[in-house]
Short mmCIF file of C-alpha atoms in Angstrom, two decimals:
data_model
loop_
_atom_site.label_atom_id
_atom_site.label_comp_id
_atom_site.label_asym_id
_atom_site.label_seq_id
_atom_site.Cartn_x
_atom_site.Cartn_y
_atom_site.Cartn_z
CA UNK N 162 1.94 18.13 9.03
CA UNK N 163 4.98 17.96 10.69
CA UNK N 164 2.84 19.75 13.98
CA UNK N 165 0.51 17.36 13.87
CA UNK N 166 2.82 14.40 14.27
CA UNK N 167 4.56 15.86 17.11
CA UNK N 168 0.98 16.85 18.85
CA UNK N 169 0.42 12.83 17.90
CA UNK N 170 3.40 11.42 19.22
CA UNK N 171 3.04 13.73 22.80
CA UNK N 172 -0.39 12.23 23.09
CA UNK N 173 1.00 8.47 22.18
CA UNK N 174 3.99 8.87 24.87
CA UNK N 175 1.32 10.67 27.23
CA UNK N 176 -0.91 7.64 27.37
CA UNK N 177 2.60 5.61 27.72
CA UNK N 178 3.06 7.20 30.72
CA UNK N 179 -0.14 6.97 32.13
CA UNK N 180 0.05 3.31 31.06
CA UNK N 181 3.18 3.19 33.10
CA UNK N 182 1.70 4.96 36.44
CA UNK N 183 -1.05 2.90 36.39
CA UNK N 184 0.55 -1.43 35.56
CA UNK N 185 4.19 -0.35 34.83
CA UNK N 186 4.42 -1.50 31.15
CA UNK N 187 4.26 1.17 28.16
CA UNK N 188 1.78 0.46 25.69
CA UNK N 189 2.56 1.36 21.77
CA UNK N 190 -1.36 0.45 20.73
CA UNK N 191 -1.97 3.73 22.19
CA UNK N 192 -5.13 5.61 19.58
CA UNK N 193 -4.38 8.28 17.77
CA UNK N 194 -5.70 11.50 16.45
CA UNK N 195 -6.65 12.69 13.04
CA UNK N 196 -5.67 16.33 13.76
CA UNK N 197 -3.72 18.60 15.58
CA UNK N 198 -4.21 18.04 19.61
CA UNK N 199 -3.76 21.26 21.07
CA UNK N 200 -4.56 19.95 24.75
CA UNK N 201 -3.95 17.02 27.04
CA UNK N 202 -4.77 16.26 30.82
CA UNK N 203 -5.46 13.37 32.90
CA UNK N 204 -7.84 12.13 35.87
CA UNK N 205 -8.64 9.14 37.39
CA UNK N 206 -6.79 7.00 34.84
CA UNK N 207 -7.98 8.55 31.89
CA UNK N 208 -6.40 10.86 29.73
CA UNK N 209 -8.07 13.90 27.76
CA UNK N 210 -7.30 15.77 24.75
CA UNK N 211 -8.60 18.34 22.84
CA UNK N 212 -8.08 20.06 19.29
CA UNK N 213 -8.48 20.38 15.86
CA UNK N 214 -9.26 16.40 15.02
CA UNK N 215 -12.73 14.65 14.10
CA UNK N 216 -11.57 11.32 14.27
CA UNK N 217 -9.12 8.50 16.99
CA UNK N 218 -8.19 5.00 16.22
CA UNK N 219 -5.45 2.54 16.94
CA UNK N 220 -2.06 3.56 16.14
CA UNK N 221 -1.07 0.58 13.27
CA UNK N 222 1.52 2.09 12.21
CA UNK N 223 1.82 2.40 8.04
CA UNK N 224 1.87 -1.40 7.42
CA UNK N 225 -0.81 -3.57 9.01
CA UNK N 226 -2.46 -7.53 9.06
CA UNK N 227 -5.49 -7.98 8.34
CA UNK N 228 -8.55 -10.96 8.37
CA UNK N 229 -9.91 -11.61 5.54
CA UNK N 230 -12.83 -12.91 7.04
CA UNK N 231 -13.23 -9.46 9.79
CA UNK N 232 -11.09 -7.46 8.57
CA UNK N 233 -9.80 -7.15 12.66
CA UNK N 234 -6.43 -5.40 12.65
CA UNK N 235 -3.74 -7.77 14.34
CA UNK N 236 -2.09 -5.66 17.07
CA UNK N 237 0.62 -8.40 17.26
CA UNK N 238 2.66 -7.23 14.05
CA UNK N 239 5.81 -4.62 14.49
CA UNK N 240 4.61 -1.10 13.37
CA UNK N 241 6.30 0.04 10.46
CA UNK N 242 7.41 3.96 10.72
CA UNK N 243 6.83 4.99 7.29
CA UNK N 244 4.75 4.34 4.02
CA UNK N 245 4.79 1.04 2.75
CA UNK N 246 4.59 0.53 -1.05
CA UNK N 247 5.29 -3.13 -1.89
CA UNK N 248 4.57 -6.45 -0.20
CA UNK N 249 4.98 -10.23 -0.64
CA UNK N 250 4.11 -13.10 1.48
CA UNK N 251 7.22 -14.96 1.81
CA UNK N 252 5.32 -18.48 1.23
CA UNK N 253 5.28 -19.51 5.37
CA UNK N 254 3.25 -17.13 6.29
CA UNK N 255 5.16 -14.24 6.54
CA UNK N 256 6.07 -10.85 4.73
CA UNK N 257 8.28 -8.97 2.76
CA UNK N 258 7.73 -5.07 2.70
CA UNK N 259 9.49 -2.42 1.00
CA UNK N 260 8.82 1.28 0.95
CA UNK N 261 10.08 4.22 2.30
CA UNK N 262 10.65 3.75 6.24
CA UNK N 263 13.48 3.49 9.03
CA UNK N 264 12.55 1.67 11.51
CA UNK N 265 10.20 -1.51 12.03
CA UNK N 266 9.04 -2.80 15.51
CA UNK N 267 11.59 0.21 16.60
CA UNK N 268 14.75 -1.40 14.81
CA UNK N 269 15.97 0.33 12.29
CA UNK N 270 15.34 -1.13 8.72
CA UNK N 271 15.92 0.83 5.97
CA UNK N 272 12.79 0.49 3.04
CA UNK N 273 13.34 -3.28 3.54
CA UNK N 274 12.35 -5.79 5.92
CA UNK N 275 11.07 -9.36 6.55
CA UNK N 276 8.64 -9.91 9.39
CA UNK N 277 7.91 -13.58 10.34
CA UNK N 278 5.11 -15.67 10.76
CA UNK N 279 5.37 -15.30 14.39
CA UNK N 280 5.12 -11.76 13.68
CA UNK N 281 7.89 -10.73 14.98
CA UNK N 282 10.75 -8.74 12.79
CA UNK N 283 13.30 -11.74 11.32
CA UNK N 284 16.46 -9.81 12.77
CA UNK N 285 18.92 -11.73 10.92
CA UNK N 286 17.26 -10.67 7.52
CA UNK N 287 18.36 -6.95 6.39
CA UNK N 288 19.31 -5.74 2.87
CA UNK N 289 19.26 -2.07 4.23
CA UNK N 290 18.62 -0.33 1.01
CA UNK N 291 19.53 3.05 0.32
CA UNK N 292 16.22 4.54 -1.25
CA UNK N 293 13.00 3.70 -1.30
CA UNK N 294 11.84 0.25 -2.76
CA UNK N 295 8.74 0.19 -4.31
CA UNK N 296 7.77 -3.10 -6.01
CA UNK N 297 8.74 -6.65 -4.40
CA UNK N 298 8.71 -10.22 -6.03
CA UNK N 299 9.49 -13.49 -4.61
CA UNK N 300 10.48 -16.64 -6.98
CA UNK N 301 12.24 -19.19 -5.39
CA UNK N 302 14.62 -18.56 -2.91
CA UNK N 303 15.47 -14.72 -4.87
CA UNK N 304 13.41 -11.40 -4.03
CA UNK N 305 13.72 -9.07 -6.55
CA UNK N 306 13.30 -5.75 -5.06
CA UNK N 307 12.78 -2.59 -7.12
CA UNK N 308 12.39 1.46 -6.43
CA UNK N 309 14.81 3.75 -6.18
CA UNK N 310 17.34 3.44 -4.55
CA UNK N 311 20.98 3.32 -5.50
CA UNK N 312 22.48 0.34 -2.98
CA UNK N 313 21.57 -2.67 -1.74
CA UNK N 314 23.47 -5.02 1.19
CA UNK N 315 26.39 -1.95 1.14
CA UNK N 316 26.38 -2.72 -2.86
CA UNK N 317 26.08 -0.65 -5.42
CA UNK N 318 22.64 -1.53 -7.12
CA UNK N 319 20.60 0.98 -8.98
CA UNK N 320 16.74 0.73 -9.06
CA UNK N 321 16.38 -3.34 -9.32
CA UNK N 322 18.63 -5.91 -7.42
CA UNK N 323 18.21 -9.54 -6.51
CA UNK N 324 17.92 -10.70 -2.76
CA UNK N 325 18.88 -13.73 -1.34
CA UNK N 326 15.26 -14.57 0.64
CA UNK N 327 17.05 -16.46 3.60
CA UNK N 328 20.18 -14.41 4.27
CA UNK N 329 18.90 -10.99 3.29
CA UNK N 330 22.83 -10.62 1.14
CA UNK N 331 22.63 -9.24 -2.17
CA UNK N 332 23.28 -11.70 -5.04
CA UNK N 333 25.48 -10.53 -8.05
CA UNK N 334 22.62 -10.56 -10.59
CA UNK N 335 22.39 -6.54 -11.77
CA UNK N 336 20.46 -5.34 -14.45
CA UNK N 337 21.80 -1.65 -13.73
CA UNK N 338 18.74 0.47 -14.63
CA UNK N 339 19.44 4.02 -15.13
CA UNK N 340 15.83 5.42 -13.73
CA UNK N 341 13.49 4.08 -11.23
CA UNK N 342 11.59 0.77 -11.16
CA UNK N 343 7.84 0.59 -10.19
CA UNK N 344 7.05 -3.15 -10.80
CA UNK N 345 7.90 -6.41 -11.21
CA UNK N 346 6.54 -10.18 -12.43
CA UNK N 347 8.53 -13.21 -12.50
CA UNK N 348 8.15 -15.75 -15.01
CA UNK N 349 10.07 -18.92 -15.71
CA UNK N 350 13.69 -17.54 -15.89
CA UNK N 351 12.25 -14.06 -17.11
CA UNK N 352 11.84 -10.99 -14.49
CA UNK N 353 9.67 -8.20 -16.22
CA UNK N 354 10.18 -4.80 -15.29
CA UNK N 355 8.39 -1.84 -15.85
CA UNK N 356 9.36 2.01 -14.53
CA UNK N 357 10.84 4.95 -16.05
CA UNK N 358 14.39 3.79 -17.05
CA UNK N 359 15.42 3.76 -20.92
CA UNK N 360 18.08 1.68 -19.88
CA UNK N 361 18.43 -1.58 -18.53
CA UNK N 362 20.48 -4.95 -18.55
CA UNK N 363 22.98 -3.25 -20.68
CA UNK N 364 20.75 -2.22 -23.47
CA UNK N 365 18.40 0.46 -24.27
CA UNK N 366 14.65 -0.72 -23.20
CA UNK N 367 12.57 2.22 -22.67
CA UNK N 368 10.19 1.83 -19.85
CA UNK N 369 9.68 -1.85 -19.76
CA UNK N 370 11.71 -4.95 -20.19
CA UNK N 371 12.35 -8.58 -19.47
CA UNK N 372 15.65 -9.30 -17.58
CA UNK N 373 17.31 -12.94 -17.92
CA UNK N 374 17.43 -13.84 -14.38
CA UNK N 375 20.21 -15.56 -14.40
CA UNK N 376 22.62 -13.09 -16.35
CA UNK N 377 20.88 -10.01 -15.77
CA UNK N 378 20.96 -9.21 -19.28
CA UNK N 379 17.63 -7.81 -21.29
CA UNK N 380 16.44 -9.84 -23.27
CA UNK N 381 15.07 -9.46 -26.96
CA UNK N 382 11.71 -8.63 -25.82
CA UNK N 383 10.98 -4.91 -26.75
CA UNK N 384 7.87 -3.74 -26.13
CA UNK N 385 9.66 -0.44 -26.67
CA UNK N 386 6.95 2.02 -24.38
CA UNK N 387 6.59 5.34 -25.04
CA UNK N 388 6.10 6.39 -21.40
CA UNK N 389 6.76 5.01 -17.72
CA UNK N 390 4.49 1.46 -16.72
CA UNK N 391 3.49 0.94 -13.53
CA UNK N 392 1.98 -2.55 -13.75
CA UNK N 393 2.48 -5.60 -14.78
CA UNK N 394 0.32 -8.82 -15.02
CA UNK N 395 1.49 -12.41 -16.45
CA UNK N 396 -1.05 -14.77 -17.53
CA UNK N 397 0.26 -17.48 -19.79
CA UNK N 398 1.95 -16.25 -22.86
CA UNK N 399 0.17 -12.70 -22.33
CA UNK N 400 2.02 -9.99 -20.39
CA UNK N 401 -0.19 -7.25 -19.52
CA UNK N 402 1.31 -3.68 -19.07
CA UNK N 403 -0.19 -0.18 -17.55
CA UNK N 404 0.89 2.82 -16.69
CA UNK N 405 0.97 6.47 -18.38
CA UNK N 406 2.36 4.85 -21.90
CA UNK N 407 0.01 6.09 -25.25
CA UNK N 408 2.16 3.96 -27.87
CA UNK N 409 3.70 0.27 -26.99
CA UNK N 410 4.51 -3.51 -28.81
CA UNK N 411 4.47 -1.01 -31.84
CA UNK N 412 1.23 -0.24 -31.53
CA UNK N 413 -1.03 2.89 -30.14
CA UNK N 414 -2.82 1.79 -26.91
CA UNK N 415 -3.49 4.32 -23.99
CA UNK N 416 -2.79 3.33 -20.48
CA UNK N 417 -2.92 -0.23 -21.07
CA UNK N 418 -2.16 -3.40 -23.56
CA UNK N 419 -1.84 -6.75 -23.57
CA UNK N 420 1.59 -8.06 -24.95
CA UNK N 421 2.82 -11.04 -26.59
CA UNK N 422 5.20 -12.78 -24.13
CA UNK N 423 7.72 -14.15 -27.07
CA UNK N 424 7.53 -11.03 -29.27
CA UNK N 425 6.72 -8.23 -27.54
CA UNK N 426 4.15 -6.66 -29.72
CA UNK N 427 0.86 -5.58 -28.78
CA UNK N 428 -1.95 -7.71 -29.08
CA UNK N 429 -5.67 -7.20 -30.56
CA UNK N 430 -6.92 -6.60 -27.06
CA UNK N 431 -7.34 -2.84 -26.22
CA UNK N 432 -9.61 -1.37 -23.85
CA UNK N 433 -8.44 2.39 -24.10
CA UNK N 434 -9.45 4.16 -21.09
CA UNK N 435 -9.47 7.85 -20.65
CA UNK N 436 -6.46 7.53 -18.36
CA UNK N 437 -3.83 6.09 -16.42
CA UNK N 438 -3.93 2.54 -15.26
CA UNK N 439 -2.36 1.55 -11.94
CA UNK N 440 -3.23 -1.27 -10.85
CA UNK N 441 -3.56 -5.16 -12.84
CA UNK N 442 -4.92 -8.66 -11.66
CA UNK N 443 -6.06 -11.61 -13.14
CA UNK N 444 -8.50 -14.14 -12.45
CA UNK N 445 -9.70 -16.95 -15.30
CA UNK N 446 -11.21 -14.68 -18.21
CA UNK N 447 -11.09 -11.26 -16.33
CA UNK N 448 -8.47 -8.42 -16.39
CA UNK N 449 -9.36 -6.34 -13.28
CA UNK N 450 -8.24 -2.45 -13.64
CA UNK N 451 -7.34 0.01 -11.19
CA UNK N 452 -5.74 3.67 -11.67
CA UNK N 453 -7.27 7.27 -12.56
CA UNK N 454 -9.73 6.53 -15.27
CA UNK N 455 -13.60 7.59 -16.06
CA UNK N 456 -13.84 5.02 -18.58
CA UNK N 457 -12.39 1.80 -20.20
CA UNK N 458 -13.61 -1.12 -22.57
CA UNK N 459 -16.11 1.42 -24.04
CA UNK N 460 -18.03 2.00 -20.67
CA UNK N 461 -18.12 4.34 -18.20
CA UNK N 462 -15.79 2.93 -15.02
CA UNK N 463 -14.49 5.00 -12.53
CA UNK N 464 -11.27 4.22 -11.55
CA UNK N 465 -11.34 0.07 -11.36
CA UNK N 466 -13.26 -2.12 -13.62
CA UNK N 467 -13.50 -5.96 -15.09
CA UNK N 468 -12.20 -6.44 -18.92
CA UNK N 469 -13.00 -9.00 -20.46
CA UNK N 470 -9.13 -10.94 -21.21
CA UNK N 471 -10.75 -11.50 -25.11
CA UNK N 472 -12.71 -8.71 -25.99
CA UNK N 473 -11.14 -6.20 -24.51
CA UNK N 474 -14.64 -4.95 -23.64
CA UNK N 475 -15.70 -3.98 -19.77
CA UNK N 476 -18.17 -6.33 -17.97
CA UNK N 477 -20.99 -5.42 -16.29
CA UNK N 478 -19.15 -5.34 -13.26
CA UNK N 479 -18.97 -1.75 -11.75
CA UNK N 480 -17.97 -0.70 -8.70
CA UNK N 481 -17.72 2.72 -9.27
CA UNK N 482 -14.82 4.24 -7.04
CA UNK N 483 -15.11 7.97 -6.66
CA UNK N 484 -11.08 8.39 -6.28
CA UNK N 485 -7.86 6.55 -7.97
CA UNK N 486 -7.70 2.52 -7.08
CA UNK N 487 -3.69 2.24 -6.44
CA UNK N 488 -3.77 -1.74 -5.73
CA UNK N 489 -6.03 -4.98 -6.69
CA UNK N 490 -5.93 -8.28 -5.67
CA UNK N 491 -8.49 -11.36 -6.14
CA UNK N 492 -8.51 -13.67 -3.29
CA UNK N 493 -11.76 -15.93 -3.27
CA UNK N 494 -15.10 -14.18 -4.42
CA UNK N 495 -13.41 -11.00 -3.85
CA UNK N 496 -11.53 -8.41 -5.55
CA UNK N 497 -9.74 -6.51 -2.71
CA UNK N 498 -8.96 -3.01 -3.60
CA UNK N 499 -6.86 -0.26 -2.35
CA UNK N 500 -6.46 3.50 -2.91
CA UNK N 501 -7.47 7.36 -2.18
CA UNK N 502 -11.34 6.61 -2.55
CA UNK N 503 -13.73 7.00 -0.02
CA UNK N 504 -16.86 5.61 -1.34
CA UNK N 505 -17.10 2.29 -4.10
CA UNK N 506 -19.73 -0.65 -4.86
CA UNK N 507 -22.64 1.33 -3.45
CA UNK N 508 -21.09 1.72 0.04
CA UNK N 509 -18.72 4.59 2.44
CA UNK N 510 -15.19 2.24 2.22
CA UNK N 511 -12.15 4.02 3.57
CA UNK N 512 -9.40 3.31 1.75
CA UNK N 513 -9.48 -0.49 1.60
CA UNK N 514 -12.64 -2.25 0.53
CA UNK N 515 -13.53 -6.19 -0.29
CA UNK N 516 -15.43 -6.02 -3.73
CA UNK N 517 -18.01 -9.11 -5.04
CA UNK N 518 -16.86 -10.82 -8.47
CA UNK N 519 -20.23 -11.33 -9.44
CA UNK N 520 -22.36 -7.97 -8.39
CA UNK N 521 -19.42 -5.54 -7.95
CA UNK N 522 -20.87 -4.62 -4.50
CA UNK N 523 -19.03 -3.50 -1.44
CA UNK N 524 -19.00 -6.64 1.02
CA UNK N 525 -19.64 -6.15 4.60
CA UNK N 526 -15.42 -6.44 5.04
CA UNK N 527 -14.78 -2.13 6.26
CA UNK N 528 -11.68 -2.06 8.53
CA UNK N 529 -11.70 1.72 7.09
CA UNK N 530 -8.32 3.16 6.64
CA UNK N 531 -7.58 6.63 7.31
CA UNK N 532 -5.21 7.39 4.32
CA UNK N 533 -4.30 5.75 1.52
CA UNK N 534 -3.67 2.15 0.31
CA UNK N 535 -0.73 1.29 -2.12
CA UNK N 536 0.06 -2.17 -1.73
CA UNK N 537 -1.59 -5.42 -0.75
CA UNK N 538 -0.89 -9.28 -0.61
CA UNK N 539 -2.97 -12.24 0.45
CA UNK N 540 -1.44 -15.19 2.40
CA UNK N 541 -3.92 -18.44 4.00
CA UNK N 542 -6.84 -16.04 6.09
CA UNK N 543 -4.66 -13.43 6.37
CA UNK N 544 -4.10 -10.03 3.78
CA UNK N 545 -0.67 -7.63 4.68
CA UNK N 546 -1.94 -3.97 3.82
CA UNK N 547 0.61 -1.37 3.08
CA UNK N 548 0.20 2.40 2.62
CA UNK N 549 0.24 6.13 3.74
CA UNK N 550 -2.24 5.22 6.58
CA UNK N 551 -1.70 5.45 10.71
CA UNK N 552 -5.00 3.73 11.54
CA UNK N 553 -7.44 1.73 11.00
CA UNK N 554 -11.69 1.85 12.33
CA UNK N 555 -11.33 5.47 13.15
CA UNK N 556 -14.06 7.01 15.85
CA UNK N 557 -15.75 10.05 15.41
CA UNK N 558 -14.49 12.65 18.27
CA UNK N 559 -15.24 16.31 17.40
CA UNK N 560 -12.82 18.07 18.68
CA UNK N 561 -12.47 16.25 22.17
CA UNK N 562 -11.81 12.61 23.51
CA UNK N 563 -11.00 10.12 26.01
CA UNK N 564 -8.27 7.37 26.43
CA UNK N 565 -7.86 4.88 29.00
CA UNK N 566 -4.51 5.15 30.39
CA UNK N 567 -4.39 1.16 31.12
CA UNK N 568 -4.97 0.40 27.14
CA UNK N 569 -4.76 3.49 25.20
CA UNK N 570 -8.27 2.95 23.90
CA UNK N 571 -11.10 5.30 23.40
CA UNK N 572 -13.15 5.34 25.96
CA UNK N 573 -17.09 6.03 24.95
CA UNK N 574 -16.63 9.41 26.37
CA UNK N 575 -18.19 11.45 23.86
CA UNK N 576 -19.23 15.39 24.31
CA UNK N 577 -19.35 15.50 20.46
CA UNK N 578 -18.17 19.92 20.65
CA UNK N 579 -19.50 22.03 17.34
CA UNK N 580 -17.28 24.41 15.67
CA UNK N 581 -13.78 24.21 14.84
CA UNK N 582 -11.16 23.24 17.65
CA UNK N 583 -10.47 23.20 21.43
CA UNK N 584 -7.59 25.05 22.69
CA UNK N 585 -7.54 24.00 26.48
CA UNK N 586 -8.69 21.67 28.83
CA UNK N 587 -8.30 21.14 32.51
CA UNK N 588 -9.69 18.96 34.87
CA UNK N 589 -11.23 19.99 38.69
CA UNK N 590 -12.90 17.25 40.91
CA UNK N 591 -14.88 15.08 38.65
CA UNK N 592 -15.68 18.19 35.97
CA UNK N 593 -13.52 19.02 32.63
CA UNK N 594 -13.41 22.23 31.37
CA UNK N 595 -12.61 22.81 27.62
#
């Protein structure tokens, strides 16, 4: 791996410095590969490589904005140097991210940032966290920000702290978890956690737990899980939960429940998949469900389905992922999903696919990720995509490409080479020898 991103990052600055022999500027939308490059040269304003890849796309970096309508990558936004696990619009029609990463736009930023509407990175705005932040939550003027790190804004803050969503300074509010946090929903004055802490604004609340938000002191709801959540879904007096829990509100339900907001117990609702449940979102009558599971609601459902919010029984709906579904969200007639599949509603989607509310069919939407998807938010005609990906609408090369050295584009050079790798390359005259 760690080859491979140096081989990456020699042909990146390569095509820079083409970029800047042939109109003086260096370009950072230079494509990348998808495997070791063993092999670069240059002629005429092109540059060559060859290796061990079968695929080249636009460098995005591991955060990226989308169209809902094309799914077109928007090469304006600052490229995020490391996986992005949490995002929220910021209500003007920019973002909050969190995840693990340095650097955004090439300023450093430690797992947090805020990048404007204008796209650009809001410079003024850094909480610098020490450790990775994986769930994010705006209500009001307050981001609560949870993961695990262990300081926020030079402050000591373990797991959960609350933001101010102008300055980017730390507020006093600290629930003090003493394990990691891997969501968060705000309601009212009430900020529900879920993670793998057993302790948390100063009492012992195992796994999930509603936080005053003014005090930072837990509350009396106690759902009192048996085993880490990892998602968690508010719709009126209803708080869904799932993660890898078996027993929770006092009551044996696998992977997922629905909870009473005042009391904490477990409701009548329980669709008891095979296993663990992600991903949550809500739209009217529906509980959409992503995670790891082969069935749910009494059906088989691979990895995401639709429950019905009554029943507790799965719809017809079925989009049948073949791999885990890490992040949902409903925007319009869609359900957008995100995760390590490769194929779901009867179509190849990459990573990232736009999902029918009715039929459960892939839509035409395919900007075709080349890694994984763990985090997504919608804002106007626009969706922020976070994850383990570099790029986005990947090309098949076997083994050997071309870049313009203007752009840092594929060219449609394609020799499409058999077999396994290319080791060297050299140019002579108008002829390239591999």
């Amino acid at each position: 791996m760690e080859s491979l991103k140096r081989l990456n990052a020699l042909l990146v600055t390569t095509i820079a410095l083409a970029s800047v022999a042939i109109s003086q500027s260096v370009n950072d939308s230079s494509w990348i590969a998808d495997g070791a490059v063993n092999a670069i040269t240059s002629f005429g304003g092109i540059v060559y490589i060859g290796g061990e890849f079968t695929h080249v796309g636009p460098a995005t970096g591991h955060g990226a904005l989308l169209d809902l309508t094309t799914g077109q990558w928007d090469e304006a936004l600052p490229k995020v140097n490391g996986n992005v696990l949490a995002v929220a619009s910021d209500g003007a029609g920019g973002w909050y991210i969190g995840g693990y990463f340095s650097a955004v736009g090439g300023v450093t930023r430690n797992n947090l940032a805020h990048v404007g509407a204008d796209k650009t990175l809001d410079l003024n705005w850094n909480p610098d966290a020490g450790g990775g932040v994986s769930a994010l939550s705006l209500s009001g003027a307050t981001l609560y920000a949870g993961g695990w790190f262990t300081s926020i804004g030079g402050q000591p803050r373990n797991s959960l702290a609350a933001i101010d969503a102008t300055t980017g300074d730390v507020t006093n509010w600290d629930p003090d978890p003493d394990w990691f946090v891997s969501t968060l929903a705000v309601s009212g004055s009430t900020v529900f956690a879920g993670g793998g802490f057993t302790s948390i604004g100063g009492l012992t609340r195992k796994y999930i737990a509603a936080i005053d938000a003014s005090t930072g002191t837990a509350t009396s709801w106690n759902p009192d899980a048996n085993a880490a959540v990892s998602a968690i879904a508010i719709s009126g007096s209803t708080v869904y939960a799932g993660g890898d829990f078996t027993n929770i509100g006092g009551q044996a339900r696998k992977y997922v429940a629905a909870l009473d907001a005042s009391t904490g117990n477990a409701t009548g609702w329980n669709p008891n998949p095979d296993f663990l449940v992600r991903a949550l979102a809500i739209s009217g009558s529906k509980v959409y469900a992503g995670g790891w599971f082969s069935n749910i609601g009494g059906q088989a459902r691979n990895n995401i389905a639709a429950i019905d919010a009554a029943s507790g029984s799965a719809t017809n709906w079925n989009p049948n992922a073949n791999d885990p579904v890490y992040a949902l969200l409903i925007s319009g007639s869609a359900v957008y999903a995100g995760g390590r599949f490769t194929t779901i509603g009867g179509q190849t989607r990459n990573h990232l696919a736009a999902i029918d509310t009715t039929t459960g069919s892939a839509t035409g939407w395919n900007p075709d990720a080349n890694v994984s998807v763990y985090a997504l938010a919608a804002s106007g005609a626009t969706i922020y995509v976070g994850g383990q990906f570099t790029s986005f609408g990947m090309q098949a090369r076997n083994h050997i490409a071309a870049f313009s050295g203007s752009n840092g584009a594929a060219t449609s050079w394609n020799p499409n080479i058999t077999g396994t790798r290319v080791l060297a390359i050299t140019c002579s005259g108008s002829t390239l020898y591999a």
